mmCIF file of C-alpha atoms in Angstrom:
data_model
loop_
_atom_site.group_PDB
_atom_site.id
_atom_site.type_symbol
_atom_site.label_atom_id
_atom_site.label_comp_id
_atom_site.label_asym_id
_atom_site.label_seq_id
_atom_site.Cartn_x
_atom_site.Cartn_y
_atom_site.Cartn_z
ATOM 1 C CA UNK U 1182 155.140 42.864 45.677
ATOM 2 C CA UNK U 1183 155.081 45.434 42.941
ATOM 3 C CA UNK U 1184 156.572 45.783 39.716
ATOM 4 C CA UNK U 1185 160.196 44.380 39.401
ATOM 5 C CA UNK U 1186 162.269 46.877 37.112
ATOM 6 C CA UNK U 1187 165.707 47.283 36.793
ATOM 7 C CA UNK U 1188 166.766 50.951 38.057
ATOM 8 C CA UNK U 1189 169.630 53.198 35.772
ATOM 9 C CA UNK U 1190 172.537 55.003 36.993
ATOM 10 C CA UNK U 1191 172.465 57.426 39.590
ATOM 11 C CA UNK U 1192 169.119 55.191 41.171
ATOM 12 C CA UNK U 1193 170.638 55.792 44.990
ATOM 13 C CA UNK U 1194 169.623 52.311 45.746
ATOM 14 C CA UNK U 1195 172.269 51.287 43.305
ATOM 15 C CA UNK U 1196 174.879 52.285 45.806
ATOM 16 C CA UNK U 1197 173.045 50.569 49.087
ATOM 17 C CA UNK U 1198 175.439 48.232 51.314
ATOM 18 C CA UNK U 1199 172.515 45.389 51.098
ATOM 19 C CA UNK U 1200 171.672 43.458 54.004
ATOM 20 C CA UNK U 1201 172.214 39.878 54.473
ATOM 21 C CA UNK U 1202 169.142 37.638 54.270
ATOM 22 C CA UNK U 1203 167.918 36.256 56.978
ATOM 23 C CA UNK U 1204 165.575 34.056 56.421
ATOM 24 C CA UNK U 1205 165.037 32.170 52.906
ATOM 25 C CA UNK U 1206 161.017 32.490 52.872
ATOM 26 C CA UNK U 1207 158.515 32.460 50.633
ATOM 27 C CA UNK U 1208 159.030 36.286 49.519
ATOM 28 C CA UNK U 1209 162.816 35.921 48.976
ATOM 29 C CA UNK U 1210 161.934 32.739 46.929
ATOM 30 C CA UNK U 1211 159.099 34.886 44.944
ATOM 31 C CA UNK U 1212 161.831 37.961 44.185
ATOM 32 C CA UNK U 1213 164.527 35.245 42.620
ATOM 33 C CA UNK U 1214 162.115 33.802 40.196
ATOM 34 C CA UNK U 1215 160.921 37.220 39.412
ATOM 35 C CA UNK U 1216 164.398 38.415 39.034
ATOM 36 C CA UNK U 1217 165.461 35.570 37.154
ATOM 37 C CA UNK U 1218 162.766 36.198 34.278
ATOM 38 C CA UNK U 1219 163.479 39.877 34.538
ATOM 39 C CA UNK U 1220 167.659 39.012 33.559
ATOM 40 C CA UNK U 1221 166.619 36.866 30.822
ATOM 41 C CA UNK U 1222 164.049 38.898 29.495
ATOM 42 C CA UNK U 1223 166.814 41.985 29.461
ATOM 43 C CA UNK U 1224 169.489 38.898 27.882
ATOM 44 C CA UNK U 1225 171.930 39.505 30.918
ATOM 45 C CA UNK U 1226 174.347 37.727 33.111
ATOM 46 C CA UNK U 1227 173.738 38.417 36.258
ATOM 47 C CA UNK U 1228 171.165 40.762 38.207
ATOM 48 C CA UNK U 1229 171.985 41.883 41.806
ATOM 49 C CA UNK U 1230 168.621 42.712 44.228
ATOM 50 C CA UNK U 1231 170.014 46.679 44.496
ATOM 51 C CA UNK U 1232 169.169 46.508 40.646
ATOM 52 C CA UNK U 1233 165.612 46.233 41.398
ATOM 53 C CA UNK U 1234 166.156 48.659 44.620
ATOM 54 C CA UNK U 1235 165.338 45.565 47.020
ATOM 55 C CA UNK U 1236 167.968 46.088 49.827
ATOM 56 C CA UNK U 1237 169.097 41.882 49.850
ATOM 57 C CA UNK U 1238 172.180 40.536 49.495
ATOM 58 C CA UNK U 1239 171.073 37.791 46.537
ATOM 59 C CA UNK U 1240 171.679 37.383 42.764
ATOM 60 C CA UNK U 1241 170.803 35.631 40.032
ATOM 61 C CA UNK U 1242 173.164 34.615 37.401
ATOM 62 C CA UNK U 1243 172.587 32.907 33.977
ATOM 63 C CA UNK U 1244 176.576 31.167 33.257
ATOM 64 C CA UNK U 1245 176.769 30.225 30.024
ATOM 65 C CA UNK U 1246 177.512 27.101 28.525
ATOM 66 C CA UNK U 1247 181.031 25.907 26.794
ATOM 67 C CA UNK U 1248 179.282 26.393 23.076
ATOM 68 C CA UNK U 1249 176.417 27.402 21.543
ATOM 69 C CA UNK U 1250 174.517 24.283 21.721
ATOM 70 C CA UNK U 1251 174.853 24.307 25.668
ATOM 71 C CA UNK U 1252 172.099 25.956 27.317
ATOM 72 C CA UNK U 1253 174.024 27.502 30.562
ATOM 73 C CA UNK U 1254 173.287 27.359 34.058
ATOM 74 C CA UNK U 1255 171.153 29.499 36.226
ATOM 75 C CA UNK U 1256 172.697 30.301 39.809
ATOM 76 C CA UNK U 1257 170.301 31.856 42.043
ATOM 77 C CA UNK U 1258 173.083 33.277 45.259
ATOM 78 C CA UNK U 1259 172.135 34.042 48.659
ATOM 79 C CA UNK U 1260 174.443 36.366 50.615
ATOM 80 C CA UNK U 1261 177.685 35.525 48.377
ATOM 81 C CA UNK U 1262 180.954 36.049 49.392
ATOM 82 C CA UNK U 1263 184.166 35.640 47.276
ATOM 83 C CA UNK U 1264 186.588 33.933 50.033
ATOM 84 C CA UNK U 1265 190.072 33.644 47.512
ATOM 85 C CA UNK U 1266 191.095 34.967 44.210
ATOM 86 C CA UNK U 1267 193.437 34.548 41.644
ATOM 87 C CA UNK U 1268 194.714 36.004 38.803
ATOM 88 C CA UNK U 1269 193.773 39.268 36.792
ATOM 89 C CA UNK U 1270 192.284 39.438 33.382
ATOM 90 C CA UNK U 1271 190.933 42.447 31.785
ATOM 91 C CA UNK U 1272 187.683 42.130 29.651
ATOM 92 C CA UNK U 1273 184.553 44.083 28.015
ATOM 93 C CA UNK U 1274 182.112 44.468 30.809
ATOM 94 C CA UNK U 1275 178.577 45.423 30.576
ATOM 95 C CA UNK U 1276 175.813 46.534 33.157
ATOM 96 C CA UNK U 1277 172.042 46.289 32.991
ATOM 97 C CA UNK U 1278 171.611 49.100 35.018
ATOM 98 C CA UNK U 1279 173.785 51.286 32.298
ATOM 99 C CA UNK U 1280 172.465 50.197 29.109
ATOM 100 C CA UNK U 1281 174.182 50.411 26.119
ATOM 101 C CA UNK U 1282 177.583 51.390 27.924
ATOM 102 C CA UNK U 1283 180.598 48.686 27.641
ATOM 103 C CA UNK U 1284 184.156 49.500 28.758
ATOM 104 C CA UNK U 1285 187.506 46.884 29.779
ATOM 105 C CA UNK U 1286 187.665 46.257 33.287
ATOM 106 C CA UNK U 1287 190.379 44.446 35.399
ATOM 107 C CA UNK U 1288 188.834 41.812 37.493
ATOM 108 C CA UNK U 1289 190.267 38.624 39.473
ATOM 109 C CA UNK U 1290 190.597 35.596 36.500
ATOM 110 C CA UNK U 1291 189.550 33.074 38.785
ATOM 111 C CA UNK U 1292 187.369 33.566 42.268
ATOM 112 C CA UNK U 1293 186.172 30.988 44.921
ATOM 113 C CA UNK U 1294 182.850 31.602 46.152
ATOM 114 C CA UNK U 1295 180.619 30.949 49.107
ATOM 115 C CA UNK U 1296 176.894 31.468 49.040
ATOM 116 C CA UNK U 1297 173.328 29.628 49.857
ATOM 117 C CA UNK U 1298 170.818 28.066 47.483
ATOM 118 C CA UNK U 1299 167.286 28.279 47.983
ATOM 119 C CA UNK U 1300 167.149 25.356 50.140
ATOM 120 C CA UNK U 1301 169.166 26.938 52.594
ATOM 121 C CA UNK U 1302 172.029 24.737 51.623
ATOM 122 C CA UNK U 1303 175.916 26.150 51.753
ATOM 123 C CA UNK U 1304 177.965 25.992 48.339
ATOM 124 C CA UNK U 1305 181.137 26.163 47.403
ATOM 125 C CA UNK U 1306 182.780 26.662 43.912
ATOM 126 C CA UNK U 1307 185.401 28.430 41.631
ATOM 127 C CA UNK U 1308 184.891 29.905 38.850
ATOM 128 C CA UNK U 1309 186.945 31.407 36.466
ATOM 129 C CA UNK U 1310 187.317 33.961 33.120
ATOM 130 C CA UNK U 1311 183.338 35.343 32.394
ATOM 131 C CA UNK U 1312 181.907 33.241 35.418
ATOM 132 C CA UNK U 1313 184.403 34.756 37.713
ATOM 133 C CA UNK U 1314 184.045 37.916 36.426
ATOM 134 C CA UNK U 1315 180.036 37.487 36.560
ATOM 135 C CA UNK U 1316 180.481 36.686 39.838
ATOM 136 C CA UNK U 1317 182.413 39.778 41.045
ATOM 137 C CA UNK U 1318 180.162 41.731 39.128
ATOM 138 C CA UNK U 1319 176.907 41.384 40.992
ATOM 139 C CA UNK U 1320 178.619 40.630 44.422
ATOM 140 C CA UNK U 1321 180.113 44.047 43.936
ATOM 141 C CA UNK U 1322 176.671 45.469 43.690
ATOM 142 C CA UNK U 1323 175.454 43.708 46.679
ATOM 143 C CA UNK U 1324 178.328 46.621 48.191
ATOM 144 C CA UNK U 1325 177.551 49.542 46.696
ATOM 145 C CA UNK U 1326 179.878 49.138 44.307
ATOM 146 C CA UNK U 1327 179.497 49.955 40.357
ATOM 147 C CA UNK U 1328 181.506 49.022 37.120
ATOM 148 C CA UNK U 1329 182.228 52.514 36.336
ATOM 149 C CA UNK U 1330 183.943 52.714 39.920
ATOM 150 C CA UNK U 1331 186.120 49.563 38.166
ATOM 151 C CA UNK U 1332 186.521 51.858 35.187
ATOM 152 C CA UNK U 1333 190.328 53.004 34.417
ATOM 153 C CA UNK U 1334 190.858 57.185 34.028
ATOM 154 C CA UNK U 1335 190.580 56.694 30.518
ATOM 155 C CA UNK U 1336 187.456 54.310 30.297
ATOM 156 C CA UNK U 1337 186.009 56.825 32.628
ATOM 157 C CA UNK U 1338 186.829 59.970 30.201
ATOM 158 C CA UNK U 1339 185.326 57.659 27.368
ATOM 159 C CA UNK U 1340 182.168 57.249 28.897
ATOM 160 C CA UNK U 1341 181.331 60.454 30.492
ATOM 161 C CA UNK U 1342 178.815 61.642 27.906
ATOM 162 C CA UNK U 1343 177.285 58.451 28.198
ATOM 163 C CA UNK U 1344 177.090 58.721 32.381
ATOM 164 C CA UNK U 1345 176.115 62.483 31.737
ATOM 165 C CA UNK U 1346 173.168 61.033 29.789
ATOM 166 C CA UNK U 1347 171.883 58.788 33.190
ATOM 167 C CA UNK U 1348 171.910 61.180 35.140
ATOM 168 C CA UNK U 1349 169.975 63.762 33.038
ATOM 169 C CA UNK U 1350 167.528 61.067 32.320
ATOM 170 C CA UNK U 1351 167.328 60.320 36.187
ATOM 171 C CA UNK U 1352 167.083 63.535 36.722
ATOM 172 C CA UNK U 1353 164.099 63.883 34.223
ATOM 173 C CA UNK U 1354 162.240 61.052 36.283
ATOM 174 C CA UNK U 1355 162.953 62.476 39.318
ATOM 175 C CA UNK U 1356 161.235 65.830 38.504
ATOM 176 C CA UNK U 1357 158.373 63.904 36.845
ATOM 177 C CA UNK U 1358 157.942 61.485 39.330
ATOM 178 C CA UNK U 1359 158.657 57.955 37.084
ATOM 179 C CA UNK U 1360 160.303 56.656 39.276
ATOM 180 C CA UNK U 1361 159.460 53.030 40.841
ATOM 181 C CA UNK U 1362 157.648 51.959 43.808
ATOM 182 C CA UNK U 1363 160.301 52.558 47.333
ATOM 183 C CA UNK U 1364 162.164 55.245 45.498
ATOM 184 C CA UNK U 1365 161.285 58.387 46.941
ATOM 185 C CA UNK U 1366 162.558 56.334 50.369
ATOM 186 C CA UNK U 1367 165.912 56.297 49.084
ATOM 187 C CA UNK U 1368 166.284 59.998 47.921
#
């Protein structure tokens, strides 16, 4: 496998309807761990396989803890679903494929989710608040789907300098070919 990096806005695999896994094998196992380090390296929440243009539906997610002094929990997914939902709440949202660029986004408050561990084996939980919303976060990506698309009309007219600036620098790699390993497949 090469190099894991995370891929910017307008990266087309950002936008890829990700197949399901199939089988939980030694690669899949390899790309969470890598993925994993990659989030916490980068001090996210969450890191969807489109991120790193691998067409998967899995995540990683770091949840963190009810203080300072707790250390989290690391959630690697396999093909989540969100099966029920409750609630809205509107909160600052982030994305490690659009550095630097925050905005308020409406999101479910609380979500029940469906995925499989590592193992294989089926879970089951609800989350609520930043879990749920770290949850609809990366599942959304697993869909194509991007915070900005979240974003309100005025969020979106506050950041359009900023997506301007992603797409000229994507742009930029484009024409000087810096872009990662599988790309060129995608264009």
């Amino acid at each position: 496998m090469s190099e894991l990096k995370i891929v910017n806005y307008p990266h087309p695999a950002l936008r890829l309807k990700c197949q399901p896994v199939a089988n939980i094998d030694k690669d899949v196992r390899l790309l969470a761990g890598r993925m994993l380090e990659l989030m916490h390296a980068r001090e996210g929440l969450g890191l969807a396989a489109p991120q790193v243009a691998q067409d998967a539906r899995m995540i990683v997610c770091h949840f963190p803890g009810p203080d300072e002094e707790s250390p989290g929990q690391d959630v690697i997914a396999v093909n989540p679903v969100i099966v029920d939902t409750k609630g809205k709440l509107k909160d600052r949202e982030g994305c490690l494929s659009f550095p630097q660029l925050y905005q308020d986004i409406l999101r479910y408050k609380s979500v029940k989710v469906q995925y499989y561990d590592l193992d294989g084996k089926l879970n089951e939980l609800v989350s609520s608040d930043l879990h749920a919303r770290i949850w609809q976060h990366e599942i959304d990506h697993l869909n194509g789907v991007l915070f900005i698309d979240k974003m309100g009309p005025l969020a979106r007219f506050g950041s359009r300098h900023d997506i301007a600036k992603f797409i000229k620098a994507f742009e930029d790699d484009v024409a000087g070919g810096k872009l990662p390993a599988g790309t060129t497949a995608l264009l």
